[in-house]
Every structure is written in structure tokens, then in C-alpha cells.
Coordinates of C-alpha atoms in Angstrom, one line a residue:
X30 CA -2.0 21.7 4.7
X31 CA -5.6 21.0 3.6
X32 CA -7.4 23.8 1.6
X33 CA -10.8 24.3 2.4
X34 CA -13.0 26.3 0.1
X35 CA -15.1 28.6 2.7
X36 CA -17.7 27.0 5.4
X37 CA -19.6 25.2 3.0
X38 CA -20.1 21.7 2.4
X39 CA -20.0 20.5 -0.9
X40 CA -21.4 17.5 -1.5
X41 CA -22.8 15.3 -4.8
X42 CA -25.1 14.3 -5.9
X43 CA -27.0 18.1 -5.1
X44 CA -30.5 18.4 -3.3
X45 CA -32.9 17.1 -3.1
X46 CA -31.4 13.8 -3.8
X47 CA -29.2 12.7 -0.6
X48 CA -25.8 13.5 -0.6
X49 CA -23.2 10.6 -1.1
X50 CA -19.4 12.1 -1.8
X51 CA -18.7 15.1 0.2
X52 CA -15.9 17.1 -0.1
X53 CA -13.3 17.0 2.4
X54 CA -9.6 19.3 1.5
X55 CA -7.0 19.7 -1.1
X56 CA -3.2 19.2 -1.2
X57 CA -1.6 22.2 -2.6
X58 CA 1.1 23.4 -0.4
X59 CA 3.7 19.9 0.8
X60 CA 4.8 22.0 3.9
X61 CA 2.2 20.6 6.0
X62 CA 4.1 17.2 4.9
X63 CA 7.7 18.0 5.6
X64 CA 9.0 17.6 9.3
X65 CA 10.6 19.9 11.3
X66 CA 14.7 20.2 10.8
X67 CA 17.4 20.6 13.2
X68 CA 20.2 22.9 12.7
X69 CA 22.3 20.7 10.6
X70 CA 19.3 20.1 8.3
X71 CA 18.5 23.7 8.1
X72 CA 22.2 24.5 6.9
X73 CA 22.1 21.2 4.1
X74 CA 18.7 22.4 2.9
X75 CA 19.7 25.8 2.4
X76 CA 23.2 25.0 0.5
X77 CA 21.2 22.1 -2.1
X78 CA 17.6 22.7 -1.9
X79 CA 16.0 19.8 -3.1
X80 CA 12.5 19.8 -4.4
X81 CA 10.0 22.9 -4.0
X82 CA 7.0 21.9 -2.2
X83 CA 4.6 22.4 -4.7
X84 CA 3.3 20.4 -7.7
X85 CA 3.9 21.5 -10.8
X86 CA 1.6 18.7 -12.9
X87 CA -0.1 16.5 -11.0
X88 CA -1.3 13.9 -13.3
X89 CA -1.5 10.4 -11.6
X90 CA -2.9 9.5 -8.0
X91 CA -3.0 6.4 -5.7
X92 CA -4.0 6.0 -2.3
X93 CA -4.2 3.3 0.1
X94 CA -4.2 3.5 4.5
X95 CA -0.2 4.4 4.6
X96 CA 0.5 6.8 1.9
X97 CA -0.7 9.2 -1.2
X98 CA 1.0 9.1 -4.9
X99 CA 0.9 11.3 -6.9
X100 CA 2.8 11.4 -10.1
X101 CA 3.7 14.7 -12.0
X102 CA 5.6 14.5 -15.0
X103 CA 6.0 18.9 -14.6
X104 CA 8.8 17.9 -11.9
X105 CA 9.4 14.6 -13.8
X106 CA 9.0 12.7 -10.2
X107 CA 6.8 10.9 -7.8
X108 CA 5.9 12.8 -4.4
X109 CA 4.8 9.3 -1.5
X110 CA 2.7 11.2 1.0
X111 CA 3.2 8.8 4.3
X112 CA -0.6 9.8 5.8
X113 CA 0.8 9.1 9.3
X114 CA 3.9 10.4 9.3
X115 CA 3.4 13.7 7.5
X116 CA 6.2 13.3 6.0
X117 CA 7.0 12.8 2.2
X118 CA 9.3 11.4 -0.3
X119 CA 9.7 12.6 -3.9
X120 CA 11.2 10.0 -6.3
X121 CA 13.2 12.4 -8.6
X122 CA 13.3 11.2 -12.3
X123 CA 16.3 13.2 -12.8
X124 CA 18.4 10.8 -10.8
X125 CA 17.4 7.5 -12.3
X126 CA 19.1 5.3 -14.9
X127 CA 17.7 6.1 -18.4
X128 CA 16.6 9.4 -16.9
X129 CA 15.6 10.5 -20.2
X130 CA 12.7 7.6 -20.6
X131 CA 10.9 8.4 -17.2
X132 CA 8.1 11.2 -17.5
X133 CA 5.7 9.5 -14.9
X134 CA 2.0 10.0 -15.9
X135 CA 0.4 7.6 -13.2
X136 CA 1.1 5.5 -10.4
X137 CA -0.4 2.3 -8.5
X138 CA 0.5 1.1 -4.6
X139 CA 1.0 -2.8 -4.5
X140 CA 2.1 -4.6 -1.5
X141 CA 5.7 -2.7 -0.9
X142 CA 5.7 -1.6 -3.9
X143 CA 4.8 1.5 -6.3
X144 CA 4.3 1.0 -10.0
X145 CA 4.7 4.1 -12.3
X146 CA 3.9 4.5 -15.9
X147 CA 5.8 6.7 -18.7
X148 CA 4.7 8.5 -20.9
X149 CA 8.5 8.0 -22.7
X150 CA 9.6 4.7 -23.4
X151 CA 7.8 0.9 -23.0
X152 CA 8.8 0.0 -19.6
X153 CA 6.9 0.0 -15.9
X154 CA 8.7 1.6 -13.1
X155 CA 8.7 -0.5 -9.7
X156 CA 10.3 0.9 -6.6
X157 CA 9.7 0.5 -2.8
X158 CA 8.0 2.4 -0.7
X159 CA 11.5 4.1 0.3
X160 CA 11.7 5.1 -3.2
X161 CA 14.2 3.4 -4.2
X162 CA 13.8 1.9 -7.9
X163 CA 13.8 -2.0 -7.4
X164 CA 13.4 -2.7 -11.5
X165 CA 11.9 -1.6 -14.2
X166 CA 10.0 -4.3 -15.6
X167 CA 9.9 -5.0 -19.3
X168 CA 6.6 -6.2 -20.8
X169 CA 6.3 -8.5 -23.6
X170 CA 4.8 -7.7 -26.2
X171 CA 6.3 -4.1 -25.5
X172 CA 3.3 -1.6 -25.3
X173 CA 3.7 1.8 -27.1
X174 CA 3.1 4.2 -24.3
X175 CA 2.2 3.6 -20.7
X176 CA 0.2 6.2 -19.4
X177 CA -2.3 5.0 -16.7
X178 CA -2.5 2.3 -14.0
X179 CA -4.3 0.8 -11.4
X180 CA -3.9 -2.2 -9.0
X181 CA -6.8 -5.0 -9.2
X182 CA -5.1 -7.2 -6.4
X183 CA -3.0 -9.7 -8.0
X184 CA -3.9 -8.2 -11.6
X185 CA -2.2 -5.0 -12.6
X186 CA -3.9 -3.1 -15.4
X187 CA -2.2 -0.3 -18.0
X188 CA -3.6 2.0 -20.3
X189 CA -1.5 1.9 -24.3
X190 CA -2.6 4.9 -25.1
X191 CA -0.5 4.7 -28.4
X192 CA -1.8 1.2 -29.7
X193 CA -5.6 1.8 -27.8
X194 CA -5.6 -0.9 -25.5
X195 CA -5.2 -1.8 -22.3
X196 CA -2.7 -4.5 -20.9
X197 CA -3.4 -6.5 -18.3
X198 CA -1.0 -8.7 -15.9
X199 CA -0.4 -11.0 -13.4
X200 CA 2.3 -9.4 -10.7
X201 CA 2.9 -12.9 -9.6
X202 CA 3.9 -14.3 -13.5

């Protein structure tokens, strides 16, 4: 459930100068994201919990008019925040192939598909917005570590943070 801190409005740049961001809540607590659960749900939940509702290391956001991403390598998943459903998925790490090479650090939302950079290992992460990995994409020359992302349309652009550059590229070849 949004946070909000007290009854005042934050916004920035301060008076006098007119005020163009203003705060509006924080995500801290995933409950407000999770639908209600029948009986049967209720039981399964309780036998294999799943995920705790909280983040542990939020490091990597995107957003676009269906959903929220946010990457945190402290649970080693993805939590998709569906803005209209208020419901969520988390992509757990721990049940992917190469498990051991996905430590997400950021995420970007293309058309049906997420994109999700590693800290560990060369390769990008693409799955659908069901979380389901679709491929992992293997970029040539291989870049030392992927650590931040963001969608320019048809461009994609990554941050090396091991070689200091950033790699740019064509999601259509």
C-alpha cells in the first residue's frame, strides 16, 4: 500500500521557484499488490510460502501504463507490479537455468517483453510479461558486466560497468 510521509507535500524544486515533481507514495509493503485467496490458496500458501512481500534490494526500476519492475538482486528476482490488477509476479532467479549467473541489477519493459541485466555473467535476460524467460540473449562482442538498462524504442541501451562503456542495440537486428 502507498506510504505517505505525513500531510505535507513535498515537491522540487522548493519555494519560491514553482514547484514541478511532487511527491506522490512509496512501495514498501507488496500486500496491497497480492489478491485475495480462497481456501485452497490459503492452505498451498501456508504449506510452501513463496516469496515474502517485501524487498530486500531494490536496485533497478521500470515503468510503463500496465506494470512496475523492479529488480533486486537481495532476493535474486524480479517483482512485475500489474498497475491495474494489483496483483504481482516475482520472477525468482533461483529457478532459472544457469541460476548461478542471474543477480538482476536493472530492468527495461519493451513491447511484451522485460529485459534484465546481471550483475554475474555477459548475457541479457528477456522474458514475457508472464515471467516466463523467453531467451537470454547473447551479445557480441560479450560485454563484462551488465548492470543498467533502459528502452530507447527500437534501441536498447546497457551500461559495462566492467569495460566503462555503454552498449547500444537494435532489438529488431
Amino acid at each position: 500500500m502507498p506510504v505517505f510521509l505525513g500531510a505535507q507535500t513535498l515537491v522540487w524544486p522548493d519555494a519560491p521557484e514553482e514547484g514541478k515533481i511532487q511527491y506522490v507514495s512509496s512501495i514498501q509493503d507488496l500486500s496491497a499488490y497480492s489478491s485475495k485467496k480462497n481456501f485452497r490458496q490459503w492452505i498451498s500458501q501456508m504449506i510452501n510460502p513463496g516469496p515474502d512481500l517485501n524487498f530486500v534490494q531494490p536496485m533497478g526500476i521500470a515503468v510503463n501504463k500496465k506494470m512496475i519492475a523492479v529488480a533486486d538482486p537481495g532476493r535474486k528476482g524480479v517483482f512485475l507490479l500489474f498497475r491495474n490488477k494489483k496483483s504481482f509476479i516475482f520472477i525468482d532467479g533461483n529457478t532459472l537455468p544457469n541460476k548461478d549467473l542471474f543477480s538482476p541489477t536493472d530492468v527495461a519493459l519493451g513491447e511484451n517483453e522485460i529485459l534484465v541485466t546481471s550483475s554475474i555473467g555477459t548475457d541479457l535476460w528477456v522474458f514475457n510479461y508472464n515471467g516466463t524467460l523467453n531467451r537470454k540473449l547473447a551479445l557480441i562482442p560479450p560485454p563484462g558486466r551488465l548492470t543498467g538498462i533502459t528502452n530507447l524504442g527500437e534501441l536498447y541501451c546497457a551500461i559495462d560497468t566492467k569495460n566503462h562503456q555503454a552498449v547500444i542495440f537494435d532489438r529488431f537486428g
